[in-house]
């Protein structure tokens, strides 16, 4: 089968799948368009996910924790009164079919997006969640590991993570990412790689698109859900692997700036970033300024699990199969 993964102009490696699932059909990516009147474009009323599919030992692709991502997707959609029209099982099937049809043979990143589209007849213009049609698109990109395993430098952002009384922070809402984009922009302008955002109480919430872990006085700590963070699937994976494989329990409690100053290790977790060591925060080295032993052990365990090398976690992997299966 010919691969439907196209090359970026000038690139020798394919980067973006030329197919999308759009309005219930698999279509060439250029046909997956929305009009400028799209409500979600104007008001940020969409929800999305980021899911990875990894090449396994047999050369095939498997989606990692797709079902869990789609459960969060459906919870996010419910918050915005978006009817996705498919349950998590069917969304997993559509995703596998999309990846099969692209013929992709490299690690991929899947981006489902459910959004408010057009005013229904009789609905007056305005910012609203009812009286507006819903839509679903899924597309996929080629994406290998991009995080710097040697460690990144992060700033503490002057932008605060909104509290849940301001924005539904546990839902992955497109409009909410203005906050994240501003934090990244500020951090990069100051020469950092990423930003850690504090919540309205001045405690660590999360980084721009990942959760934060720290080893403080020998204890692995991550902020609790009440710290106004997105409950990461990777965060959950890391908590599970730390307990199962390394006999390390995670404490869920608030992290302050002083904890970050004291920490022996800090790392970020996210589907895109995977596990990334933080070696400097706001101009101060974290611990010895190099990735710590627990971060390194978790990174190794994580990469084995996502590639199906640890039989105990096969239930997190959904083989995509080939177009001829
Ligand atoms: C704001 C934010 N926090 C945390 C995460 C990490 O979540 P996950 O591990 O499910 O990718 C993400 C990425 O989805 C994110 O965008």
Short mmCIF file of C-alpha atoms and ligand atoms in Angstrom, two decimals:
data_model
loop_
_atom_site.label_atom_id
_atom_site.label_comp_id
_atom_site.label_asym_id
_atom_site.label_seq_id
_atom_site.Cartn_x
_atom_site.Cartn_y
_atom_site.Cartn_z
CA UNK A 1 0.00 0.00 0.00
CA UNK A 2 1.26 3.50 -0.79
CA UNK A 3 1.87 5.59 2.31
CA UNK A 4 -0.52 8.50 2.77
CA UNK A 5 1.99 10.23 5.02
CA UNK A 6 3.19 13.24 3.06
CA UNK A 7 6.58 14.91 3.10
CA UNK A 8 6.81 18.52 4.30
CA UNK A 9 8.16 20.77 1.54
CA UNK A 10 11.93 20.39 1.56
CA UNK A 11 11.87 17.59 4.14
CA UNK A 12 13.16 14.13 3.35
CA UNK A 13 11.09 12.44 6.06
CA UNK A 14 7.29 12.36 6.10
CA UNK A 15 5.79 14.48 8.86
CA UNK A 16 2.05 14.78 8.48
CA UNK A 17 -0.59 12.27 7.51
CA UNK A 18 -2.38 13.36 4.37
CA UNK A 19 -5.64 11.90 5.62
CA UNK A 20 -8.06 13.02 8.31
CA UNK A 21 -11.26 11.72 9.81
CA UNK A 22 -13.60 14.66 9.33
CA UNK A 23 -17.38 14.78 9.73
CA UNK A 24 -17.65 11.00 9.80
CA UNK A 25 -15.45 10.29 6.78
CA UNK A 26 -11.82 9.68 5.95
CA UNK A 27 -10.84 12.49 3.60
CA UNK A 28 -7.65 13.99 2.16
CA UNK A 29 -6.29 16.43 4.74
CA UNK A 30 -6.88 19.44 2.47
CA UNK A 31 -10.61 18.66 2.53
CA UNK A 32 -10.72 18.76 6.34
CA UNK A 33 -11.50 22.48 6.43
CA UNK A 34 -13.73 24.68 8.59
CA UNK A 35 -15.35 28.00 7.65
CA UNK A 36 -14.20 31.22 9.28
CA UNK A 37 -17.62 31.44 10.97
CA UNK A 38 -16.83 28.33 13.04
CA UNK A 39 -17.91 29.07 16.60
CA UNK A 40 -14.93 27.28 18.15
CA UNK A 41 -12.55 29.38 16.07
CA UNK A 42 -14.16 32.53 17.35
CA UNK A 43 -14.73 31.59 20.98
CA UNK A 44 -12.32 28.74 21.78
CA UNK A 45 -15.19 26.31 22.32
CA UNK A 46 -13.45 23.10 21.33
CA UNK A 47 -11.83 20.22 23.19
CA UNK A 48 -8.91 18.09 22.09
CA UNK A 49 -6.52 15.31 22.94
CA UNK A 50 -2.97 14.37 22.11
CA UNK A 51 -2.35 10.63 21.76
CA UNK A 52 0.78 8.81 20.72
CA UNK A 53 1.15 5.63 18.69
CA UNK A 54 4.51 3.86 18.98
CA UNK A 55 6.29 1.42 16.71
CA UNK A 56 6.45 -1.98 18.45
CA UNK A 57 9.03 -4.76 18.25
CA UNK A 58 7.14 -6.41 15.33
CA UNK A 59 7.30 -3.18 13.33
CA UNK A 60 3.57 -2.46 13.74
CA UNK A 61 2.09 0.59 15.45
CA UNK A 62 0.17 0.51 18.73
CA UNK A 63 -1.79 3.36 20.30
CA UNK A 64 -0.74 4.04 23.89
CA UNK A 65 -3.61 4.43 26.39
CA UNK A 66 -5.97 5.59 23.64
CA UNK A 67 -9.04 4.50 25.57
CA UNK A 68 -8.02 6.59 28.59
CA UNK A 69 -7.38 9.60 26.38
CA UNK A 70 -10.79 9.23 24.79
CA UNK A 71 -12.50 8.95 28.17
CA UNK A 72 -10.92 12.28 29.09
CA UNK A 73 -11.89 13.65 25.67
CA UNK A 74 -15.53 12.71 26.28
CA UNK A 75 -15.45 14.27 29.77
CA UNK A 76 -14.00 17.47 28.27
CA UNK A 77 -16.68 17.44 25.55
CA UNK A 78 -19.43 16.99 28.09
CA UNK A 79 -18.20 20.07 29.94
CA UNK A 80 -18.71 22.14 26.78
CA UNK A 81 -21.99 20.38 25.87
CA UNK A 82 -20.38 18.87 22.77
CA UNK A 83 -21.93 15.65 21.53
CA UNK A 84 -19.01 13.76 20.00
CA UNK A 85 -21.36 11.16 18.52
CA UNK A 86 -19.02 8.21 19.23
CA UNK A 87 -18.08 6.46 22.47
CA UNK A 88 -14.49 5.75 23.53
CA UNK A 89 -14.45 2.30 21.91
CA UNK A 90 -15.57 3.66 18.56
CA UNK A 91 -13.13 6.58 18.78
CA UNK A 92 -10.34 4.04 19.31
CA UNK A 93 -11.52 2.10 16.26
CA UNK A 94 -11.64 5.22 14.09
CA UNK A 95 -8.14 6.17 15.26
CA UNK A 96 -6.74 2.74 14.40
CA UNK A 97 -8.41 2.89 11.00
CA UNK A 98 -6.99 6.36 10.33
CA UNK A 99 -3.48 5.16 11.21
CA UNK A 100 -3.93 2.03 9.08
CA UNK A 101 -5.07 4.09 6.12
CA UNK A 102 -2.11 6.45 6.40
CA UNK A 103 0.19 3.44 6.11
CA UNK A 104 2.39 5.05 8.77
CA UNK A 105 5.37 2.99 9.91
CA UNK A 106 6.90 5.53 12.30
CA UNK A 107 5.83 6.89 15.70
CA UNK A 108 2.70 9.01 15.27
CA UNK A 109 0.80 11.63 17.23
CA UNK A 110 -2.99 11.67 16.95
CA UNK A 111 -4.95 14.88 17.45
CA UNK A 112 -8.73 14.47 17.96
CA UNK A 113 -10.69 17.73 18.09
CA UNK A 114 -14.39 18.10 18.93
CA UNK A 115 -15.81 21.56 18.56
CA UNK A 116 -18.77 23.88 18.29
CA UNK A 117 -19.35 24.64 14.64
CA UNK A 118 -22.42 26.50 13.35
CA UNK A 119 -25.46 28.23 14.83
CA UNK A 120 -28.53 26.04 14.42
CA UNK A 121 -31.53 27.60 12.63
CA UNK A 122 -33.24 30.05 14.95
CA UNK A 123 -30.21 30.57 17.22
CA UNK A 124 -29.20 34.23 17.43
CA UNK A 125 -25.46 35.02 17.19
CA UNK A 126 -23.58 35.15 20.49
CA UNK A 127 -21.30 33.28 22.83
CA UNK A 128 -23.17 30.13 23.81
CA UNK A 129 -22.96 26.38 24.09
CA UNK A 130 -26.51 25.44 23.14
CA UNK A 131 -28.11 26.01 19.75
CA UNK A 132 -24.78 25.31 18.05
CA UNK A 133 -23.88 22.20 16.04
CA UNK A 134 -21.02 19.91 17.08
CA UNK A 135 -18.26 18.42 14.95
CA UNK A 136 -15.39 15.97 15.22
CA UNK A 137 -12.07 15.79 13.37
CA UNK A 138 -9.07 13.55 13.94
CA UNK A 139 -5.75 13.94 12.23
CA UNK A 140 -2.33 12.43 12.76
CA UNK A 141 1.25 13.59 12.53
CA UNK A 142 4.53 11.77 12.40
CA UNK A 143 6.22 12.51 15.72
CA UNK A 144 9.29 10.96 17.26
CA UNK A 145 10.67 11.85 20.70
CA UNK A 146 11.53 15.52 20.74
CA UNK A 147 12.35 16.25 24.38
CA UNK A 148 15.91 16.88 25.42
CA UNK A 149 16.85 13.86 27.54
CA UNK A 150 19.79 15.88 28.86
CA UNK A 151 17.37 18.19 30.61
CA UNK A 152 15.61 21.49 29.95
CA UNK A 153 15.65 24.92 31.57
CA UNK A 154 12.31 26.24 32.78
CA UNK A 155 11.08 29.57 34.10
CA UNK A 156 8.41 30.15 36.72
CA UNK A 157 5.81 32.00 34.70
CA UNK A 158 4.35 35.34 35.71
CA UNK A 159 1.11 33.99 34.20
CA UNK A 160 -0.95 32.01 36.70
CA UNK A 161 -2.90 28.86 35.87
CA UNK A 162 -6.61 29.77 36.08
CA UNK A 163 -8.58 28.29 38.93
CA UNK A 164 -11.45 25.92 38.21
CA UNK A 165 -13.98 28.60 39.15
CA UNK A 166 -12.64 30.63 36.20
CA UNK A 167 -12.14 27.90 33.59
CA UNK A 168 -12.80 24.13 33.65
CA UNK A 169 -9.09 23.34 34.00
CA UNK A 170 -9.57 19.56 34.13
CA UNK A 171 -11.06 19.67 30.64
CA UNK A 172 -8.73 20.03 27.68
CA UNK A 173 -10.46 23.09 26.22
CA UNK A 174 -8.89 24.81 23.19
CA UNK A 175 -9.62 28.35 24.42
CA UNK A 176 -7.88 27.71 27.73
CA UNK A 177 -4.58 27.20 25.92
CA UNK A 178 -4.20 30.96 25.46
CA UNK A 179 -2.90 30.87 29.04
CA UNK A 180 -0.36 28.14 28.18
CA UNK A 181 0.73 29.91 24.98
CA UNK A 182 1.37 33.16 26.85
CA UNK A 183 3.43 31.32 29.45
CA UNK A 184 5.54 29.56 26.78
CA UNK A 185 5.99 32.80 24.88
CA UNK A 186 7.22 34.62 27.97
CA UNK A 187 9.59 31.77 28.92
CA UNK A 188 11.09 31.47 25.43
CA UNK A 189 11.55 35.23 25.15
CA UNK A 190 13.63 35.02 28.34
CA UNK A 191 15.74 32.18 26.90
CA UNK A 192 14.06 29.25 28.70
CA UNK A 193 12.66 26.08 27.16
CA UNK A 194 9.35 25.96 29.02
CA UNK A 195 7.41 27.43 31.91
CA UNK A 196 6.00 26.14 35.18
CA UNK A 197 2.75 27.87 36.07
CA UNK A 198 1.69 28.46 39.65
CA UNK A 199 -1.98 28.37 40.53
CA UNK A 200 -3.97 31.17 42.13
CA UNK A 201 -2.70 30.03 45.57
CA UNK A 202 0.92 30.36 44.47
CA UNK A 203 1.51 26.59 44.41
CA UNK A 204 2.84 24.66 41.42
CA UNK A 205 0.05 23.71 39.01
CA UNK A 206 1.84 22.29 35.96
CA UNK A 207 4.10 23.18 33.04
CA UNK A 208 2.79 24.52 29.72
CA UNK A 209 1.69 21.14 28.36
CA UNK A 210 2.87 18.68 30.98
CA UNK A 211 2.60 17.78 34.65
CA UNK A 212 5.33 18.37 37.21
CA UNK A 213 7.03 15.85 39.51
CA UNK A 214 9.78 16.58 42.04
CA UNK A 215 11.94 14.48 44.31
CA UNK A 216 12.05 16.43 47.55
CA UNK A 217 14.13 15.02 50.40
CA UNK A 218 13.93 11.58 48.88
CA UNK A 219 10.19 11.62 48.28
CA UNK A 220 8.52 11.61 44.85
CA UNK A 221 5.87 14.34 44.87
CA UNK A 222 3.37 15.63 42.33
CA UNK A 223 0.68 18.28 42.92
CA UNK A 224 -2.85 16.96 43.55
CA UNK A 225 -5.75 17.48 41.16
CA UNK A 226 -6.97 20.31 43.41
CA UNK A 227 -3.89 22.30 42.32
CA UNK A 228 -5.85 23.20 39.13
CA UNK A 229 -3.99 20.93 36.76
CA UNK A 230 -4.95 18.70 33.88
CA UNK A 231 -4.86 15.12 35.15
CA UNK A 232 -2.29 13.74 32.76
CA UNK A 233 -2.44 10.20 31.44
CA UNK A 234 1.38 10.19 31.51
CA UNK A 235 1.26 11.41 35.13
CA UNK A 236 -0.87 8.39 35.95
CA UNK A 237 1.47 6.09 33.99
CA UNK A 238 4.49 7.42 35.90
CA UNK A 239 2.79 7.03 39.29
CA UNK A 240 1.91 3.43 38.36
CA UNK A 241 5.37 2.53 37.02
CA UNK A 242 7.14 4.14 39.99
CA UNK A 243 5.07 2.01 42.40
CA UNK A 244 5.07 -1.24 40.39
CA UNK A 245 8.59 -1.32 39.03
CA UNK A 246 10.67 0.88 41.33
CA UNK A 247 8.81 0.43 44.60
CA UNK A 248 8.48 4.22 44.89
CA UNK A 249 5.21 5.72 46.14
CA UNK A 250 4.12 9.13 44.91
CA UNK A 251 2.90 11.71 47.41
CA UNK A 252 0.16 13.94 46.05
CA UNK A 253 0.65 17.24 47.80
CA UNK A 254 1.18 20.89 47.00
CA UNK A 255 4.58 21.94 45.76
CA UNK A 256 5.70 25.48 46.53
CA UNK A 257 8.55 27.47 45.02
CA UNK A 258 10.65 26.53 48.05
CA UNK A 259 10.13 22.83 47.27
CA UNK A 260 11.42 23.44 43.76
CA UNK A 261 14.51 25.15 45.21
CA UNK A 262 15.06 22.17 47.55
CA UNK A 263 14.32 19.44 45.02
CA UNK A 264 16.94 16.86 44.15
CA UNK A 265 15.14 16.08 40.88
CA UNK A 266 12.34 17.66 38.85
CA UNK A 267 10.80 16.23 35.70
CA UNK A 268 7.80 16.90 33.47
CA UNK A 269 5.38 14.32 32.06
CA UNK A 270 3.10 14.56 29.03
CA UNK A 271 2.08 12.56 26.00
CA UNK A 272 4.08 14.76 23.66
CA UNK A 273 7.03 15.50 25.96
CA UNK A 274 7.01 11.99 27.50
CA UNK A 275 9.34 12.29 30.53
CA UNK A 276 11.68 15.24 30.42
CA UNK A 277 14.22 16.13 33.11
CA UNK A 278 14.32 19.72 34.33
CA UNK A 279 17.89 20.68 35.18
CA UNK A 280 17.41 24.39 35.84
CA UNK A 281 14.51 26.45 37.19
CA UNK A 282 14.64 30.23 36.95
CA UNK A 283 18.43 30.33 36.81
CA UNK A 284 19.04 27.81 39.63
CA UNK A 285 20.28 24.27 39.01
CA UNK A 286 17.98 21.47 40.11
CA UNK A 287 20.02 19.17 42.36
CA UNK A 288 23.36 18.66 40.65
CA UNK A 289 22.09 20.21 37.41
CA UNK A 290 21.90 16.86 35.62
CA UNK A 291 19.02 14.36 35.23
CA UNK A 292 18.62 12.45 38.50
CA UNK A 293 18.53 8.66 39.02
CA UNK A 294 14.77 8.35 39.53
CA UNK A 295 14.05 10.45 36.43
CA UNK A 296 16.40 8.28 34.41
CA UNK A 297 14.94 5.01 35.74
CA UNK A 298 11.39 6.16 34.98
CA UNK A 299 12.36 7.31 31.49
CA UNK A 300 13.80 3.86 30.72
CA UNK A 301 10.76 2.07 32.15
CA UNK A 302 8.38 4.33 30.23
CA UNK A 303 10.07 3.81 26.88
CA UNK A 304 9.98 0.02 27.35
CA UNK A 305 6.30 0.07 28.28
CA UNK A 306 5.18 2.24 25.32
CA UNK A 307 7.06 -0.08 22.93
CA UNK A 308 5.40 -3.19 24.33
CA UNK A 309 8.60 -4.61 25.81
CA UNK A 310 7.00 -5.11 29.22
CA UNK A 311 4.22 -7.70 29.00
CA UNK A 312 2.58 -6.42 32.20
CA UNK A 313 1.34 -3.29 30.45
CA UNK A 314 0.10 -4.75 27.16
CA UNK A 315 -3.42 -3.68 28.15
CA UNK A 316 -2.33 -0.05 27.61
CA UNK A 317 -1.44 -0.78 23.97
CA UNK A 318 -3.91 -1.10 21.12
CA UNK A 319 -2.29 -2.62 18.02
CA UNK A 320 -3.29 -0.74 14.90
CA UNK A 321 -2.76 -3.61 12.45
CA UNK A 322 -1.99 -3.18 8.78
CA UNK A 323 -4.35 -2.22 5.98
CA UNK A 324 -4.35 -5.82 4.78
CA UNK A 325 -5.21 -7.39 8.21
C1 LIG B 1 -1.97 21.63 30.19
C2 LIG B 1 -1.50 20.22 30.15
N1 LIG B 1 -1.17 19.61 31.30
C3 LIG B 1 -0.75 18.32 31.33
C4 LIG B 1 -0.66 17.59 30.17
C5 LIG B 1 -0.20 16.16 30.23
O1 LIG B 1 -1.27 15.30 29.95
P1 LIG B 1 -1.05 13.88 29.26
O2 LIG B 1 -0.01 13.19 30.07
O3 LIG B 1 -2.37 13.23 29.35
O4 LIG B 1 -0.61 14.13 27.87
C6 LIG B 1 -0.99 18.18 28.94
C7 LIG B 1 -0.94 17.41 27.69
O5 LIG B 1 -1.94 16.90 27.27
C8 LIG B 1 -1.44 19.52 28.94
O6 LIG B 1 -1.77 20.12 27.80
#
